[in-house]
mmCIF file with all atom_site columns, C-alpha atoms in Angstrom:
data_model
loop_
_atom_site.group_PDB
_atom_site.id
_atom_site.type_symbol
_atom_site.label_atom_id
_atom_site.label_alt_id
_atom_site.label_comp_id
_atom_site.label_asym_id
_atom_site.label_entity_id
_atom_site.label_seq_id
_atom_site.pdbx_PDB_ins_code
_atom_site.Cartn_x
_atom_site.Cartn_y
_atom_site.Cartn_z
_atom_site.occupancy
_atom_site.B_iso_or_equiv
_atom_site.pdbx_formal_charge
_atom_site.auth_seq_id
_atom_site.auth_comp_id
_atom_site.auth_asym_id
_atom_site.auth_atom_id
_atom_site.pdbx_PDB_model_num
ATOM 1   C CA . UNK A 1 1   ? 117.238 91.268  79.311  1.00 0.00 ? 24  UNK A CA 1
ATOM 2   C CA . UNK A 1 2   ? 118.390 92.659  82.588  1.00 0.00 ? 25  UNK A CA 1
ATOM 3   C CA . UNK A 1 3   ? 117.643 96.330  82.969  1.00 0.00 ? 26  UNK A CA 1
ATOM 4   C CA . UNK A 1 4   ? 119.944 96.787  85.899  1.00 0.00 ? 27  UNK A CA 1
ATOM 5   C CA . UNK A 1 5   ? 123.431 95.375  86.089  1.00 0.00 ? 28  UNK A CA 1
ATOM 6   C CA . UNK A 1 6   ? 125.258 95.689  89.379  1.00 0.00 ? 29  UNK A CA 1
ATOM 7   C CA . UNK A 1 7   ? 128.944 95.538  89.951  1.00 0.00 ? 30  UNK A CA 1
ATOM 8   C CA . UNK A 1 8   ? 130.783 94.151  91.644  1.00 0.00 ? 31  UNK A CA 1
ATOM 9   C CA . UNK A 1 9   ? 128.966 90.830  91.820  1.00 0.00 ? 32  UNK A CA 1
ATOM 10  C CA . UNK A 1 10  ? 130.552 90.179  95.208  1.00 0.00 ? 33  UNK A CA 1
ATOM 11  C CA . UNK A 1 11  ? 132.262 92.479  97.693  1.00 0.00 ? 34  UNK A CA 1
ATOM 12  C CA . UNK A 1 12  ? 133.989 91.572  100.915 1.00 0.00 ? 35  UNK A CA 1
ATOM 13  C CA . UNK A 1 13  ? 135.061 94.246  103.395 1.00 0.00 ? 36  UNK A CA 1
ATOM 14  C CA . UNK A 1 14  ? 135.878 94.688  107.030 1.00 0.00 ? 37  UNK A CA 1
ATOM 15  C CA . UNK A 1 15  ? 133.478 96.192  109.534 1.00 0.00 ? 38  UNK A CA 1
ATOM 16  C CA . UNK A 1 16  ? 133.788 99.923  109.646 1.00 0.00 ? 39  UNK A CA 1
ATOM 17  C CA . UNK A 1 17  ? 134.795 100.275 105.995 1.00 0.00 ? 40  UNK A CA 1
ATOM 18  C CA . UNK A 1 18  ? 132.583 101.809 103.305 1.00 0.00 ? 41  UNK A CA 1
ATOM 19  C CA . UNK A 1 19  ? 130.974 99.694  100.629 1.00 0.00 ? 42  UNK A CA 1
ATOM 20  C CA . UNK A 1 20  ? 130.178 101.008 97.165  1.00 0.00 ? 43  UNK A CA 1
ATOM 21  C CA . UNK A 1 21  ? 127.983 99.170  94.683  1.00 0.00 ? 44  UNK A CA 1
ATOM 22  C CA . UNK A 1 22  ? 127.188 100.280 91.181  1.00 0.00 ? 45  UNK A CA 1
ATOM 23  C CA . UNK A 1 23  ? 124.241 99.741  88.900  1.00 0.00 ? 46  UNK A CA 1
ATOM 24  C CA . UNK A 1 24  ? 123.826 100.458 85.229  1.00 0.00 ? 47  UNK A CA 1
ATOM 25  C CA . UNK A 1 25  ? 120.592 100.400 83.261  1.00 0.00 ? 48  UNK A CA 1
ATOM 26  C CA . UNK A 1 26  ? 119.639 100.613 79.642  1.00 0.00 ? 49  UNK A CA 1
ATOM 27  C CA . UNK A 1 27  ? 116.398 102.491 79.073  1.00 0.00 ? 50  UNK A CA 1
ATOM 28  C CA . UNK A 1 28  ? 115.111 105.812 80.372  1.00 0.00 ? 51  UNK A CA 1
ATOM 29  C CA . UNK A 1 29  ? 113.683 105.690 83.868  1.00 0.00 ? 52  UNK A CA 1
ATOM 30  C CA . UNK A 1 30  ? 111.309 107.523 86.133  1.00 0.00 ? 53  UNK A CA 1
ATOM 31  C CA . UNK A 1 31  ? 113.126 106.367 89.248  1.00 0.00 ? 54  UNK A CA 1
ATOM 32  C CA . UNK A 1 32  ? 115.626 103.802 90.472  1.00 0.00 ? 55  UNK A CA 1
ATOM 33  C CA . UNK A 1 33  ? 115.285 101.797 93.647  1.00 0.00 ? 56  UNK A CA 1
ATOM 34  C CA . UNK A 1 34  ? 117.702 99.880  95.799  1.00 0.00 ? 57  UNK A CA 1
ATOM 35  C CA . UNK A 1 35  ? 116.691 96.763  97.783  1.00 0.00 ? 58  UNK A CA 1
ATOM 36  C CA . UNK A 1 36  ? 118.415 94.546  100.277 1.00 0.00 ? 59  UNK A CA 1
ATOM 37  C CA . UNK A 1 37  ? 117.874 90.787  100.617 1.00 0.00 ? 60  UNK A CA 1
ATOM 38  C CA . UNK A 1 38  ? 119.205 88.752  103.479 1.00 0.00 ? 61  UNK A CA 1
ATOM 39  C CA . UNK A 1 39  ? 119.885 85.130  102.605 1.00 0.00 ? 62  UNK A CA 1
ATOM 40  C CA . UNK A 1 40  ? 116.732 83.177  102.044 1.00 0.00 ? 63  UNK A CA 1
ATOM 41  C CA . UNK A 1 41  ? 114.462 86.121  102.875 1.00 0.00 ? 64  UNK A CA 1
ATOM 42  C CA . UNK A 1 42  ? 112.320 88.651  101.115 1.00 0.00 ? 65  UNK A CA 1
ATOM 43  C CA . UNK A 1 43  ? 113.406 92.039  99.859  1.00 0.00 ? 66  UNK A CA 1
ATOM 44  C CA . UNK A 1 44  ? 113.570 95.202  101.914 1.00 0.00 ? 67  UNK A CA 1
ATOM 45  C CA . UNK A 1 45  ? 113.172 98.542  100.177 1.00 0.00 ? 68  UNK A CA 1
ATOM 46  C CA . UNK A 1 46  ? 116.100 100.805 101.020 1.00 0.00 ? 69  UNK A CA 1
ATOM 47  C CA . UNK A 1 47  ? 115.826 103.928 99.023  1.00 0.00 ? 70  UNK A CA 1
ATOM 48  C CA . UNK A 1 48  ? 114.276 105.403 95.870  1.00 0.00 ? 71  UNK A CA 1
ATOM 49  C CA . UNK A 1 49  ? 115.877 108.120 93.781  1.00 0.00 ? 72  UNK A CA 1
ATOM 50  C CA . UNK A 1 50  ? 113.927 109.936 91.098  1.00 0.00 ? 73  UNK A CA 1
ATOM 51  C CA . UNK A 1 51  ? 115.263 110.778 87.675  1.00 0.00 ? 74  UNK A CA 1
ATOM 52  C CA . UNK A 1 52  ? 115.469 114.471 88.527  1.00 0.00 ? 75  UNK A CA 1
ATOM 53  C CA . UNK A 1 53  ? 117.523 113.826 91.626  1.00 0.00 ? 76  UNK A CA 1
ATOM 54  C CA . UNK A 1 54  ? 121.262 113.393 91.653  1.00 0.00 ? 77  UNK A CA 1
ATOM 55  C CA . UNK A 1 55  ? 121.904 112.315 95.244  1.00 0.00 ? 78  UNK A CA 1
ATOM 56  C CA . UNK A 1 56  ? 119.906 111.055 98.139  1.00 0.00 ? 79  UNK A CA 1
ATOM 57  C CA . UNK A 1 57  ? 120.762 110.100 101.706 1.00 0.00 ? 80  UNK A CA 1
ATOM 58  C CA . UNK A 1 58  ? 119.146 107.859 104.207 1.00 0.00 ? 81  UNK A CA 1
ATOM 59  C CA . UNK A 1 59  ? 121.042 107.170 107.428 1.00 0.00 ? 82  UNK A CA 1
ATOM 60  C CA . UNK A 1 60  ? 124.254 105.435 106.438 1.00 0.00 ? 83  UNK A CA 1
ATOM 61  C CA . UNK A 1 61  ? 123.105 105.089 102.837 1.00 0.00 ? 84  UNK A CA 1
ATOM 62  C CA . UNK A 1 62  ? 123.973 107.405 100.051 1.00 0.00 ? 85  UNK A CA 1
ATOM 63  C CA . UNK A 1 63  ? 122.618 106.940 96.535  1.00 0.00 ? 86  UNK A CA 1
ATOM 64  C CA . UNK A 1 64  ? 123.696 108.785 93.436  1.00 0.00 ? 87  UNK A CA 1
ATOM 65  C CA . UNK A 1 65  ? 122.094 108.806 90.006  1.00 0.00 ? 88  UNK A CA 1
ATOM 66  C CA . UNK A 1 66  ? 123.678 109.854 86.734  1.00 0.00 ? 89  UNK A CA 1
ATOM 67  C CA . UNK A 1 67  ? 121.050 109.717 84.029  1.00 0.00 ? 90  UNK A CA 1
ATOM 68  C CA . UNK A 1 68  ? 123.518 110.743 81.339  1.00 0.00 ? 91  UNK A CA 1
ATOM 69  C CA . UNK A 1 69  ? 125.545 107.630 82.079  1.00 0.00 ? 92  UNK A CA 1
ATOM 70  C CA . UNK A 1 70  ? 122.519 105.570 83.012  1.00 0.00 ? 93  UNK A CA 1
ATOM 71  C CA . UNK A 1 71  ? 124.138 104.521 86.252  1.00 0.00 ? 94  UNK A CA 1
ATOM 72  C CA . UNK A 1 72  ? 123.587 104.677 89.976  1.00 0.00 ? 95  UNK A CA 1
ATOM 73  C CA . UNK A 1 73  ? 125.697 103.890 92.997  1.00 0.00 ? 96  UNK A CA 1
ATOM 74  C CA . UNK A 1 74  ? 124.882 102.839 96.539  1.00 0.00 ? 97  UNK A CA 1
ATOM 75  C CA . UNK A 1 75  ? 127.308 103.724 99.241  1.00 0.00 ? 98  UNK A CA 1
ATOM 76  C CA . UNK A 1 76  ? 127.023 102.197 102.721 1.00 0.00 ? 99  UNK A CA 1
ATOM 77  C CA . UNK A 1 77  ? 129.246 104.030 105.170 1.00 0.00 ? 100 UNK A CA 1
ATOM 78  C CA . UNK A 1 78  ? 130.739 102.606 108.374 1.00 0.00 ? 101 UNK A CA 1
ATOM 79  C CA . UNK A 1 79  ? 129.564 99.121  107.467 1.00 0.00 ? 102 UNK A CA 1
ATOM 80  C CA . UNK A 1 80  ? 128.458 96.610  110.044 1.00 0.00 ? 103 UNK A CA 1
ATOM 81  C CA . UNK A 1 81  ? 128.341 92.817  110.050 1.00 0.00 ? 104 UNK A CA 1
ATOM 82  C CA . UNK A 1 82  ? 124.552 93.098  109.912 1.00 0.00 ? 105 UNK A CA 1
ATOM 83  C CA . UNK A 1 83  ? 124.835 94.802  106.510 1.00 0.00 ? 106 UNK A CA 1
ATOM 84  C CA . UNK A 1 84  ? 125.885 91.460  105.053 1.00 0.00 ? 107 UNK A CA 1
ATOM 85  C CA . UNK A 1 85  ? 123.265 90.802  102.339 1.00 0.00 ? 108 UNK A CA 1
ATOM 86  C CA . UNK A 1 86  ? 122.608 90.949  98.662  1.00 0.00 ? 109 UNK A CA 1
ATOM 87  C CA . UNK A 1 87  ? 121.816 94.367  97.242  1.00 0.00 ? 110 UNK A CA 1
ATOM 88  C CA . UNK A 1 88  ? 119.778 94.846  94.101  1.00 0.00 ? 111 UNK A CA 1
ATOM 89  C CA . UNK A 1 89  ? 118.888 97.884  92.013  1.00 0.00 ? 112 UNK A CA 1
ATOM 90  C CA . UNK A 1 90  ? 115.552 97.916  90.255  1.00 0.00 ? 113 UNK A CA 1
ATOM 91  C CA . UNK A 1 91  ? 113.770 100.147 87.802  1.00 0.00 ? 114 UNK A CA 1
ATOM 92  C CA . UNK A 1 92  ? 110.039 100.333 87.150  1.00 0.00 ? 115 UNK A CA 1
ATOM 93  C CA . UNK A 1 93  ? 109.001 99.648  83.553  1.00 0.00 ? 116 UNK A CA 1
ATOM 94  C CA . UNK A 1 94  ? 105.850 99.628  81.534  1.00 0.00 ? 117 UNK A CA 1
ATOM 95  C CA . UNK A 1 95  ? 102.300 100.605 82.217  1.00 0.00 ? 118 UNK A CA 1
ATOM 96  C CA . UNK A 1 96  ? 102.102 98.249  85.173  1.00 0.00 ? 119 UNK A CA 1
ATOM 97  C CA . UNK A 1 97  ? 105.220 99.796  86.706  1.00 0.00 ? 120 UNK A CA 1
ATOM 98  C CA . UNK A 1 98  ? 106.727 96.344  87.099  1.00 0.00 ? 121 UNK A CA 1
ATOM 99  C CA . UNK A 1 99  ? 110.192 96.205  88.578  1.00 0.00 ? 122 UNK A CA 1
ATOM 100 C CA . UNK A 1 100 ? 113.140 94.859  86.667  1.00 0.00 ? 123 UNK A CA 1
ATOM 101 C CA . UNK A 1 101 ? 115.974 93.814  88.948  1.00 0.00 ? 124 UNK A CA 1
ATOM 102 C CA . UNK A 1 102 ? 119.679 93.718  88.332  1.00 0.00 ? 125 UNK A CA 1
ATOM 103 C CA . UNK A 1 103 ? 121.838 90.710  89.128  1.00 0.00 ? 126 UNK A CA 1
ATOM 104 C CA . UNK A 1 104 ? 122.758 92.038  92.533  1.00 0.00 ? 127 UNK A CA 1
ATOM 105 C CA . UNK A 1 105 ? 125.859 92.482  94.617  1.00 0.00 ? 128 UNK A CA 1
ATOM 106 C CA . UNK A 1 106 ? 126.592 90.105  97.454  1.00 0.00 ? 129 UNK A CA 1
ATOM 107 C CA . UNK A 1 107 ? 128.113 92.171  100.253 1.00 0.00 ? 130 UNK A CA 1
ATOM 108 C CA . UNK A 1 108 ? 129.981 90.419  103.059 1.00 0.00 ? 131 UNK A CA 1
ATOM 109 C CA . UNK A 1 109 ? 131.033 92.518  106.018 1.00 0.00 ? 132 UNK A CA 1
ATOM 110 C CA . UNK A 1 110 ? 133.560 90.694  108.167 1.00 0.00 ? 133 UNK A CA 1
ATOM 111 C CA . UNK A 1 111 ? 133.589 91.498  111.904 1.00 0.00 ? 134 UNK A CA 1
ATOM 112 C CA . UNK B 2 1   ? 102.597 99.288  108.177 1.00 0.00 ? 13  UNK B CA 1
ATOM 113 C CA . UNK B 2 2   ? 102.592 97.753  104.676 1.00 0.00 ? 14  UNK B CA 1
ATOM 114 C CA . UNK B 2 3   ? 103.227 94.201  105.643 1.00 0.00 ? 15  UNK B CA 1
ATOM 115 C CA . UNK B 2 4   ? 103.002 91.365  103.151 1.00 0.00 ? 16  UNK B CA 1
ATOM 116 C CA . UNK B 2 5   ? 102.893 87.744  104.269 1.00 0.00 ? 17  UNK B CA 1
ATOM 117 C CA . UNK B 2 6   ? 103.374 84.531  102.386 1.00 0.00 ? 18  UNK B CA 1
ATOM 118 C CA . UNK B 2 7   ? 102.240 81.089  103.310 1.00 0.00 ? 19  UNK B CA 1
ATOM 119 C CA . UNK B 2 8   ? 103.730 78.586  103.505 1.00 0.00 ? 20  UNK B CA 1
ATOM 120 C CA . UNK B 2 9   ? 107.326 79.688  104.056 1.00 0.00 ? 21  UNK B CA 1
ATOM 121 C CA . UNK B 2 10  ? 108.599 76.300  103.038 1.00 0.00 ? 22  UNK B CA 1
ATOM 122 C CA . UNK B 2 11  ? 107.030 73.417  101.242 1.00 0.00 ? 23  UNK B CA 1
ATOM 123 C CA . UNK B 2 12  ? 108.335 70.055  100.130 1.00 0.00 ? 24  UNK B CA 1
ATOM 124 C CA . UNK B 2 13  ? 106.212 68.027  97.769  1.00 0.00 ? 25  UNK B CA 1
ATOM 125 C CA . UNK B 2 14  ? 106.342 65.005  95.478  1.00 0.00 ? 26  UNK B CA 1
ATOM 126 C CA . UNK B 2 15  ? 106.708 65.355  91.778  1.00 0.00 ? 27  UNK B CA 1
ATOM 127 C CA . UNK B 2 16  ? 103.308 65.602  90.082  1.00 0.00 ? 28  UNK B CA 1
ATOM 128 C CA . UNK B 2 17  ? 101.492 67.277  92.912  1.00 0.00 ? 29  UNK B CA 1
ATOM 129 C CA . UNK B 2 18  ? 100.167 70.834  92.936  1.00 0.00 ? 30  UNK B CA 1
ATOM 130 C CA . UNK B 2 19  ? 101.224 73.440  95.443  1.00 0.00 ? 31  UNK B CA 1
ATOM 131 C CA . UNK B 2 20  ? 99.411  76.634  96.349  1.00 0.00 ? 32  UNK B CA 1
ATOM 132 C CA . UNK B 2 21  ? 101.240 79.666  97.695  1.00 0.00 ? 33  UNK B CA 1
ATOM 133 C CA . UNK B 2 22  ? 99.322  82.545  99.303  1.00 0.00 ? 34  UNK B CA 1
ATOM 134 C CA . UNK B 2 23  ? 100.380 86.152  99.333  1.00 0.00 ? 35  UNK B CA 1
ATOM 135 C CA . UNK B 2 24  ? 98.477  88.522  101.630 1.00 0.00 ? 36  UNK B CA 1
ATOM 136 C CA . UNK B 2 25  ? 98.695  92.214  102.253 1.00 0.00 ? 37  UNK B CA 1
ATOM 137 C CA . UNK B 2 26  ? 97.920  92.472  105.956 1.00 0.00 ? 38  UNK B CA 1
ATOM 138 C CA . UNK B 2 27  ? 97.273  96.112  106.549 1.00 0.00 ? 39  UNK B CA 1
ATOM 139 C CA . UNK B 2 28  ? 96.529  97.605  103.143 1.00 0.00 ? 40  UNK B CA 1
ATOM 140 C CA . UNK B 2 29  ? 94.612  96.879  100.006 1.00 0.00 ? 41  UNK B CA 1
ATOM 141 C CA . UNK B 2 30  ? 96.819  95.880  97.107  1.00 0.00 ? 42  UNK B CA 1
ATOM 142 C CA . UNK B 2 31  ? 95.411  96.652  93.677  1.00 0.00 ? 43  UNK B CA 1
ATOM 143 C CA . UNK B 2 32  ? 98.365  94.949  92.066  1.00 0.00 ? 44  UNK B CA 1
ATOM 144 C CA . UNK B 2 33  ? 100.498 92.028  93.161  1.00 0.00 ? 45  UNK B CA 1
ATOM 145 C CA . UNK B 2 34  ? 103.556 90.579  91.508  1.00 0.00 ? 46  UNK B CA 1
ATOM 146 C CA . UNK B 2 35  ? 105.038 87.098  91.592  1.00 0.00 ? 47  UNK B CA 1
ATOM 147 C CA . UNK B 2 36  ? 108.772 86.536  91.239  1.00 0.00 ? 48  UNK B CA 1
ATOM 148 C CA . UNK B 2 37  ? 110.982 83.510  91.064  1.00 0.00 ? 49  UNK B CA 1
ATOM 149 C CA . UNK B 2 38  ? 114.518 83.397  92.331  1.00 0.00 ? 50  UNK B CA 1
ATOM 150 C CA . UNK B 2 39  ? 117.084 80.685  91.749  1.00 0.00 ? 51  UNK B CA 1
ATOM 151 C CA . UNK B 2 40  ? 120.042 80.310  94.163  1.00 0.00 ? 52  UNK B CA 1
ATOM 152 C CA . UNK B 2 41  ? 122.482 83.217  94.001  1.00 0.00 ? 53  UNK B CA 1
ATOM 153 C CA . UNK B 2 42  ? 120.549 84.846  91.205  1.00 0.00 ? 54  UNK B CA 1
ATOM 154 C CA . UNK B 2 43  ? 118.299 87.818  90.854  1.00 0.00 ? 55  UNK B CA 1
ATOM 155 C CA . UNK B 2 44  ? 114.532 87.991  90.975  1.00 0.00 ? 56  UNK B CA 1
ATOM 156 C CA . UNK B 2 45  ? 112.745 87.140  87.785  1.00 0.00 ? 57  UNK B CA 1
ATOM 157 C CA . UNK B 2 46  ? 109.247 88.529  87.341  1.00 0.00 ? 58  UNK B CA 1
ATOM 158 C CA . UNK B 2 47  ? 106.755 85.774  86.499  1.00 0.00 ? 59  UNK B CA 1
ATOM 159 C CA . UNK B 2 48  ? 103.464 87.619  86.349  1.00 0.00 ? 60  UNK B CA 1
ATOM 160 C CA . UNK B 2 49  ? 101.550 90.712  87.319  1.00 0.00 ? 61  UNK B CA 1
ATOM 161 C CA . UNK B 2 50  ? 98.259  90.179  89.050  1.00 0.00 ? 62  UNK B CA 1
ATOM 162 C CA . UNK B 2 51  ? 95.525  92.835  89.168  1.00 0.00 ? 63  UNK B CA 1
ATOM 163 C CA . UNK B 2 52  ? 92.527  92.319  91.439  1.00 0.00 ? 64  UNK B CA 1
ATOM 164 C CA . UNK B 2 53  ? 89.520  90.984  89.580  1.00 0.00 ? 65  UNK B CA 1
ATOM 165 C CA . UNK B 2 54  ? 91.253  90.417  86.298  1.00 0.00 ? 66  UNK B CA 1
ATOM 166 C CA . UNK B 2 55  ? 93.451  87.823  84.649  1.00 0.00 ? 67  UNK B CA 1
ATOM 167 C CA . UNK B 2 56  ? 97.157  87.854  85.397  1.00 0.00 ? 68  UNK B CA 1
ATOM 168 C CA . UNK B 2 57  ? 99.616  89.118  82.875  1.00 0.00 ? 69  UNK B CA 1
ATOM 169 C CA . UNK B 2 58  ? 102.435 86.611  82.431  1.00 0.00 ? 70  UNK B CA 1
ATOM 170 C CA . UNK B 2 59  ? 105.974 87.404  81.385  1.00 0.00 ? 71  UNK B CA 1
ATOM 171 C CA . UNK B 2 60  ? 107.393 85.841  78.254  1.00 0.00 ? 72  UNK B CA 1
ATOM 172 C CA . UNK B 2 61  ? 108.401 82.269  78.762  1.00 0.00 ? 73  UNK B CA 1
ATOM 173 C CA . UNK B 2 62  ? 106.239 81.710  81.863  1.00 0.00 ? 74  UNK B CA 1
ATOM 174 C CA . UNK B 2 63  ? 103.598 79.011  81.337  1.00 0.00 ? 75  UNK B CA 1
ATOM 175 C CA . UNK B 2 64  ? 100.266 80.291  82.533  1.00 0.00 ? 76  UNK B CA 1
ATOM 176 C CA . UNK B 2 65  ? 98.802  76.807  82.710  1.00 0.00 ? 77  UNK B CA 1
ATOM 177 C CA . UNK B 2 66  ? 101.700 75.725  84.881  1.00 0.00 ? 78  UNK B CA 1
ATOM 178 C CA . UNK B 2 67  ? 101.623 78.679  87.205  1.00 0.00 ? 79  UNK B CA 1
ATOM 179 C CA . UNK B 2 68  ? 98.038  79.590  87.999  1.00 0.00 ? 80  UNK B CA 1
ATOM 180 C CA . UNK B 2 69  ? 97.534  82.985  89.566  1.00 0.00 ? 81  UNK B CA 1
ATOM 181 C CA . UNK B 2 70  ? 94.342  84.137  91.223  1.00 0.00 ? 82  UNK B CA 1
ATOM 182 C CA . UNK B 2 71  ? 93.842  87.612  92.672  1.00 0.00 ? 83  UNK B CA 1
ATOM 183 C CA . UNK B 2 72  ? 90.339  87.254  94.069  1.00 0.00 ? 84  UNK B CA 1
ATOM 184 C CA . UNK B 2 73  ? 90.447  90.055  96.611  1.00 0.00 ? 85  UNK B CA 1
ATOM 185 C CA . UNK B 2 74  ? 92.401  93.236  97.332  1.00 0.00 ? 86  UNK B CA 1
ATOM 186 C CA . UNK B 2 75  ? 94.381  91.456  100.018 1.00 0.00 ? 87  UNK B CA 1
ATOM 187 C CA . UNK B 2 76  ? 95.041  88.024  98.581  1.00 0.00 ? 88  UNK B CA 1
ATOM 188 C CA . UNK B 2 77  ? 96.732  86.567  95.555  1.00 0.00 ? 89  UNK B CA 1
ATOM 189 C CA . UNK B 2 78  ? 97.573  82.889  95.131  1.00 0.00 ? 90  UNK B CA 1
ATOM 190 C CA . UNK B 2 79  ? 100.091 81.133  92.956  1.00 0.00 ? 91  UNK B CA 1
ATOM 191 C CA . UNK B 2 80  ? 99.471  77.486  92.228  1.00 0.00 ? 92  UNK B CA 1
ATOM 192 C CA . UNK B 2 81  ? 102.288 75.425  90.793  1.00 0.00 ? 93  UNK B CA 1
ATOM 193 C CA . UNK B 2 82  ? 100.518 72.633  88.995  1.00 0.00 ? 94  UNK B CA 1
ATOM 194 C CA . UNK B 2 83  ? 101.998 69.179  88.436  1.00 0.00 ? 95  UNK B CA 1
ATOM 195 C CA . UNK B 2 84  ? 105.218 70.294  90.040  1.00 0.00 ? 96  UNK B CA 1
ATOM 196 C CA . UNK B 2 85  ? 108.524 68.866  88.868  1.00 0.00 ? 97  UNK B CA 1
ATOM 197 C CA . UNK B 2 86  ? 112.010 69.095  90.430  1.00 0.00 ? 98  UNK B CA 1
ATOM 198 C CA . UNK B 2 87  ? 112.883 71.935  88.040  1.00 0.00 ? 99  UNK B CA 1
ATOM 199 C CA . UNK B 2 88  ? 110.153 74.019  89.627  1.00 0.00 ? 100 UNK B CA 1
ATOM 200 C CA . UNK B 2 89  ? 112.077 73.977  92.894  1.00 0.00 ? 101 UNK B CA 1
ATOM 201 C CA . UNK B 2 90  ? 112.881 77.581  93.630  1.00 0.00 ? 102 UNK B CA 1
ATOM 202 C CA . UNK B 2 91  ? 112.262 80.535  95.899  1.00 0.00 ? 103 UNK B CA 1
ATOM 203 C CA . UNK B 2 92  ? 108.998 82.285  95.082  1.00 0.00 ? 104 UNK B CA 1
ATOM 204 C CA . UNK B 2 93  ? 108.439 85.865  96.271  1.00 0.00 ? 105 UNK B CA 1
ATOM 205 C CA . UNK B 2 94  ? 105.373 88.028  95.944  1.00 0.00 ? 106 UNK B CA 1
ATOM 206 C CA . UNK B 2 95  ? 105.065 91.795  96.245  1.00 0.00 ? 107 UNK B CA 1
ATOM 207 C CA . UNK B 2 96  ? 102.092 94.119  96.601  1.00 0.00 ? 108 UNK B CA 1
ATOM 208 C CA . UNK B 2 97  ? 101.516 97.649  95.558  1.00 0.00 ? 109 UNK B CA 1
ATOM 209 C CA . UNK B 2 98  ? 99.093  100.396 96.579  1.00 0.00 ? 110 UNK B CA 1
ATOM 210 C CA . UNK B 2 99  ? 97.447  102.296 93.749  1.00 0.00 ? 111 UNK B CA 1
ATOM 211 C CA . UNK B 2 100 ? 98.194  105.688 95.241  1.00 0.00 ? 112 UNK B CA 1
ATOM 212 C CA . UNK B 2 101 ? 101.896 104.891 95.482  1.00 0.00 ? 113 UNK B CA 1
ATOM 213 C CA . UNK B 2 102 ? 102.844 102.990 92.400  1.00 0.00 ? 114 UNK B CA 1
ATOM 214 C CA . UNK B 2 103 ? 106.527 103.509 92.982  1.00 0.00 ? 115 UNK B CA 1
ATOM 215 C CA . UNK B 2 104 ? 106.705 101.269 96.001  1.00 0.00 ? 116 UNK B CA 1
ATOM 216 C CA . UNK B 2 105 ? 106.401 97.502  96.170  1.00 0.00 ? 117 UNK B CA 1
ATOM 217 C CA . UNK B 2 106 ? 106.204 95.698  99.475  1.00 0.00 ? 118 UNK B CA 1
ATOM 218 C CA . UNK B 2 107 ? 107.700 92.218  99.421  1.00 0.00 ? 119 UNK B CA 1
ATOM 219 C CA . UNK B 2 108 ? 106.668 89.070  101.182 1.00 0.00 ? 120 UNK B CA 1
ATOM 220 C CA . UNK B 2 109 ? 109.268 86.894  102.936 1.00 0.00 ? 121 UNK B CA 1
ATOM 221 C CA . UNK B 2 110 ? 109.252 84.308  100.193 1.00 0.00 ? 122 UNK B CA 1
ATOM 222 C CA . UNK B 2 111 ? 108.319 80.624  99.886  1.00 0.00 ? 123 UNK B CA 1
ATOM 223 C CA . UNK B 2 112 ? 110.955 77.942  99.384  1.00 0.00 ? 124 UNK B CA 1
ATOM 224 C CA . UNK B 2 113 ? 109.527 75.149  97.183  1.00 0.00 ? 125 UNK B CA 1
ATOM 225 C CA . UNK B 2 114 ? 111.362 71.850  96.929  1.00 0.00 ? 126 UNK B CA 1
ATOM 226 C CA . UNK B 2 115 ? 109.963 69.234  94.592  1.00 0.00 ? 127 UNK B CA 1
ATOM 227 C CA . UNK B 2 116 ? 111.268 65.721  95.104  1.00 0.00 ? 128 UNK B CA 1
#
C-alpha cells in the first residue's frame, strides 16, 4: 500500500503564486523526503526533513512536518513556469531504507 | 557530484526479446541500488533492492525470473527484462545510495522501454 498520499493530485496556478502540496503517511518515520520529476525524466531530490524537525527551508521551498498528524506539506513560493513538474513525497522503510513514494502532485505553473 | 546514469535512455524491442538496462554511479561507489517502474501519470513502484555482491531482494509481485538484476560492482547494476511483452512497456528508473548516507538516493534519468 502507498505510504505517502499527496493531495491535490493536480494543481494549476499562475506564475508568481504560491503552491502548496500535502502528503500523508501511515507508519512512523525517521524522515520524509520530497522529490521533483519533470515529465519523462528521473527524480531530483528537493529536501529532507527529519522526524524531530517541524519546518525546513531551502530557497523558495518550505517543508513542514507534523508527526502527530502523520502529514507533511511542501510550499513553493513565487512559483515559476520552470517549477512545472510532478512532486512526490517519500519515506524510507525497512532495514534497507527503501523509499516508498506517494502518488504525487502534478503542478502546472502557467506563465 | 553523485551522478547516476542509465543506458539506454530509450529502447524499442520486439515481443519475446530480452532487454538489458544499465545503471551506473559515475562518481561514487553505491553499495545499494534500487530499481523502480513507473507507468504513465503514476508514482514510482519499487521493483527490487540490489546490494553489491549479493542477490537482489524483490518486492512482492515482481517476478525475479522475468526481471533479472545483477549488481556485479560498486558502480554498476543491470536490469534485464527477459522475454519482454507489451505489458512490460514502462519507464524504468534506478537509484543509488552511499553507505555513509543512507538517507539519500540519487536517481538516474530513466529508461523508456517500449515492447512492440
